[in-house]
Amino acid sequence: MRTTMQAAQVSTHHGDWELVERAIPEPGPGHVRVKVEACGMCHSDVFVKEGLWPGLQYPRVPGHEIAGHIDAVGDHVRAWRPGQRVGVGWHGGHCFVCALCQRGDFAMCLHRRSRASTAMAAMPST
């Protein structure tokens, strides 16, 4: 099994894109890891590249709109399993399990966490 992945990162605000090798992280409790098969970029990624979001730390791997398959799950994950096809959009951090998520209202999730601007990190497949 591979232990590294390639990622396109920006090392500083206004920086150039760099193709780098990174360790493949293990998912923590309550998280899943997605092997990315497609990754979209949007205006918010330009804001990240140009350093326009306050408080960003670099290096950053922009690209929070992804599709792929779950390839690992952390402890206490009950609703997801390896092999499931998933998509992740701007409103990250929702549980997918509460009544609001089940009807598709992810932005109002009862268990939502941070917005993508504070937790953006897609894992491009190699």
mmCIF file of C-alpha atoms in Angstrom:
data_model
loop_
_atom_site.group_PDB
_atom_site.id
_atom_site.type_symbol
_atom_site.label_atom_id
_atom_site.label_comp_id
_atom_site.label_asym_id
_atom_site.label_seq_id
_atom_site.Cartn_x
_atom_site.Cartn_y
_atom_site.Cartn_z
ATOM 1 C CA MET A 1 0.000 0.000 0.000
ATOM 2 C CA ARG A 2 1.217 3.493 -0.828
ATOM 3 C CA THR A 3 2.188 5.768 2.021
ATOM 4 C CA THR A 4 2.455 8.996 0.003
ATOM 5 C CA MET A 5 0.260 10.932 -2.421
ATOM 6 C CA GLN A 6 0.769 13.788 -4.821
ATOM 7 C CA ALA A 7 -0.919 17.100 -4.095
ATOM 8 C CA ALA A 8 -0.953 20.523 -5.741
ATOM 9 C CA GLN A 9 -0.236 22.999 -2.972
ATOM 10 C CA VAL A 10 0.404 26.691 -2.512
ATOM 11 C CA SER A 11 3.242 27.343 -0.038
ATOM 12 C CA THR A 12 2.579 31.048 0.577
ATOM 13 C CA HIS A 13 -0.144 33.546 -0.258
ATOM 14 C CA HIS A 14 0.286 34.697 -3.874
ATOM 15 C CA GLY A 15 2.496 31.611 -4.338
ATOM 16 C CA ASP A 16 2.780 29.396 -7.380
ATOM 17 C CA TRP A 17 1.236 25.939 -7.557
ATOM 18 C CA GLU A 18 3.671 23.173 -6.582
ATOM 19 C CA LEU A 19 3.266 19.439 -7.138
ATOM 20 C CA VAL A 20 4.497 17.773 -3.927
ATOM 21 C CA GLU A 21 4.555 14.368 -2.244
ATOM 22 C CA ARG A 22 2.739 14.194 1.076
ATOM 23 C CA ALA A 23 2.171 11.422 3.558
ATOM 24 C CA ILE A 24 -1.289 9.900 3.262
ATOM 25 C CA PRO A 25 -2.979 10.732 6.581
ATOM 26 C CA GLU A 26 -4.966 8.231 8.599
ATOM 27 C CA PRO A 27 -8.523 9.350 9.377
ATOM 28 C CA GLY A 28 -9.098 10.373 12.971
ATOM 29 C CA PRO A 29 -12.088 9.380 15.092
ATOM 30 C CA GLY A 30 -15.340 10.288 13.361
ATOM 31 C CA HIS A 31 -13.630 10.983 10.013
ATOM 32 C CA VAL A 32 -13.239 9.171 6.713
ATOM 33 C CA ARG A 33 -10.465 9.326 4.122
ATOM 34 C CA VAL A 34 -11.479 9.744 0.482
ATOM 35 C CA LYS A 35 -9.377 8.670 -2.479
ATOM 36 C CA VAL A 36 -10.091 11.595 -4.783
ATOM 37 C CA GLU A 37 -10.986 10.807 -8.380
ATOM 38 C CA ALA A 38 -12.110 14.305 -9.415
ATOM 39 C CA CYS A 39 -11.462 17.696 -7.865
ATOM 40 C CA GLY A 40 -13.029 21.015 -8.794
ATOM 41 C CA MET A 41 -11.629 24.461 -8.180
ATOM 42 C CA CYS A 42 -13.768 27.536 -7.639
ATOM 43 C CA HIS A 43 -13.512 31.188 -6.686
ATOM 44 C CA SER A 44 -12.861 30.382 -3.030
ATOM 45 C CA ASP A 45 -9.720 28.467 -4.049
ATOM 46 C CA VAL A 46 -8.443 31.638 -5.726
ATOM 47 C CA PHE A 47 -9.042 33.431 -2.418
ATOM 48 C CA VAL A 48 -6.937 30.764 -0.683
ATOM 49 C CA LYS A 49 -4.159 31.000 -3.269
ATOM 50 C CA GLU A 50 -4.076 34.770 -3.012
ATOM 51 C CA GLY A 51 -4.274 34.796 0.794
ATOM 52 C CA LEU A 52 -7.612 36.602 0.968
ATOM 53 C CA TRP A 53 -9.163 34.449 3.732
ATOM 54 C CA PRO A 54 -8.116 35.791 7.138
ATOM 55 C CA GLY A 55 -6.057 33.465 9.324
ATOM 56 C CA LEU A 56 -5.038 30.902 6.707
ATOM 57 C CA GLN A 57 -1.907 28.896 7.356
ATOM 58 C CA TYR A 58 0.327 27.656 4.552
ATOM 59 C CA PRO A 59 1.105 25.407 2.819
ATOM 60 C CA ARG A 60 -2.487 24.791 1.674
ATOM 61 C CA VAL A 61 -3.981 22.257 -0.711
ATOM 62 C CA PRO A 62 -6.964 24.055 -2.270
ATOM 63 C CA GLY A 63 -9.706 22.042 -3.897
ATOM 64 C CA HIS A 64 -12.574 21.250 -1.558
ATOM 65 C CA GLU A 65 -15.113 20.117 -4.157
ATOM 66 C CA ILE A 66 -14.281 16.465 -4.708
ATOM 67 C CA ALA A 67 -15.673 13.092 -5.743
ATOM 68 C CA GLY A 68 -14.149 9.722 -5.014
ATOM 69 C CA HIS A 69 -14.408 6.600 -2.884
ATOM 70 C CA ILE A 70 -13.954 6.176 0.840
ATOM 71 C CA ASP A 71 -10.791 4.145 1.330
ATOM 72 C CA ALA A 72 -10.499 4.260 5.141
ATOM 73 C CA VAL A 73 -12.705 5.118 8.109
ATOM 74 C CA GLY A 74 -11.728 6.289 11.562
ATOM 75 C CA ASP A 75 -12.999 5.002 14.871
ATOM 76 C CA HIS A 76 -16.653 5.658 15.714
ATOM 77 C CA VAL A 77 -17.735 6.023 12.053
ATOM 78 C CA ARG A 78 -21.052 4.243 11.635
ATOM 79 C CA ALA A 79 -22.729 5.750 8.593
ATOM 80 C CA TRP A 80 -19.886 5.168 6.095
ATOM 81 C CA ARG A 81 -17.762 2.255 4.912
ATOM 82 C CA PRO A 82 -14.794 1.774 2.583
ATOM 83 C CA GLY A 83 -15.756 1.552 -1.067
ATOM 84 C CA GLN A 84 -18.716 3.948 -0.906
ATOM 85 C CA ARG A 85 -18.740 6.644 -3.598
ATOM 86 C CA VAL A 86 -18.914 10.132 -2.103
ATOM 87 C CA GLY A 87 -18.860 13.781 -3.079
ATOM 88 C CA VAL A 88 -17.753 16.675 -0.907
ATOM 89 C CA GLY A 89 -18.750 20.282 -1.552
ATOM 90 C CA TRP A 90 -18.241 23.715 -0.021
ATOM 91 C CA HIS A 91 -20.213 23.023 3.166
ATOM 92 C CA GLY A 92 -17.861 20.520 4.798
ATOM 93 C CA GLY A 93 -18.233 19.231 8.303
ATOM 94 C CA HIS A 94 -21.834 18.047 8.256
ATOM 95 C CA CYS A 95 -22.830 14.701 9.737
ATOM 96 C CA PHE A 96 -25.019 13.280 6.889
ATOM 97 C CA VAL A 97 -27.032 11.533 9.615
ATOM 98 C CA CYS A 98 -29.314 14.100 11.305
ATOM 99 C CA ALA A 99 -32.809 14.756 9.934
ATOM 100 C CA LEU A 100 -31.701 17.957 8.169
ATOM 101 C CA CYS A 101 -28.825 16.172 6.385
ATOM 102 C CA GLN A 102 -31.067 13.268 5.446
ATOM 103 C CA ARG A 103 -33.326 15.657 3.558
ATOM 104 C CA GLY A 104 -30.361 17.369 1.875
ATOM 105 C CA ASP A 105 -30.182 20.543 3.966
ATOM 106 C CA PHE A 106 -26.464 20.141 4.775
ATOM 107 C CA ALA A 107 -25.881 23.845 5.430
ATOM 108 C CA MET A 108 -28.255 23.603 8.419
ATOM 109 C CA CYS A 109 -26.822 20.354 9.859
ATOM 110 C CA LEU A 110 -27.324 20.064 13.600
ATOM 111 C CA HIS A 111 -23.701 18.868 13.938
ATOM 112 C CA ARG A 112 -21.925 21.065 11.380
ATOM 113 C CA ARG A 113 -18.355 22.014 12.079
ATOM 114 C CA SER A 114 -16.144 24.542 10.368
ATOM 115 C CA ARG A 115 -16.645 25.954 6.881
ATOM 116 C CA ALA A 116 -14.380 24.818 4.075
ATOM 117 C CA SER A 117 -12.331 28.022 4.309
ATOM 118 C CA THR A 118 -10.947 26.844 7.634
ATOM 119 C CA ALA A 119 -10.574 23.147 6.848
ATOM 120 C CA MET A 120 -9.839 22.949 3.128
ATOM 121 C CA ALA A 121 -7.663 20.033 2.159
ATOM 122 C CA ALA A 122 -8.497 17.664 -0.645
ATOM 123 C CA MET A 123 -6.383 14.574 -1.123
ATOM 124 C CA PRO A 124 -5.720 14.122 -4.833
ATOM 125 C CA SER A 125 -5.234 10.559 -5.966
ATOM 126 C CA THR A 126 -1.982 9.648 -7.694
#
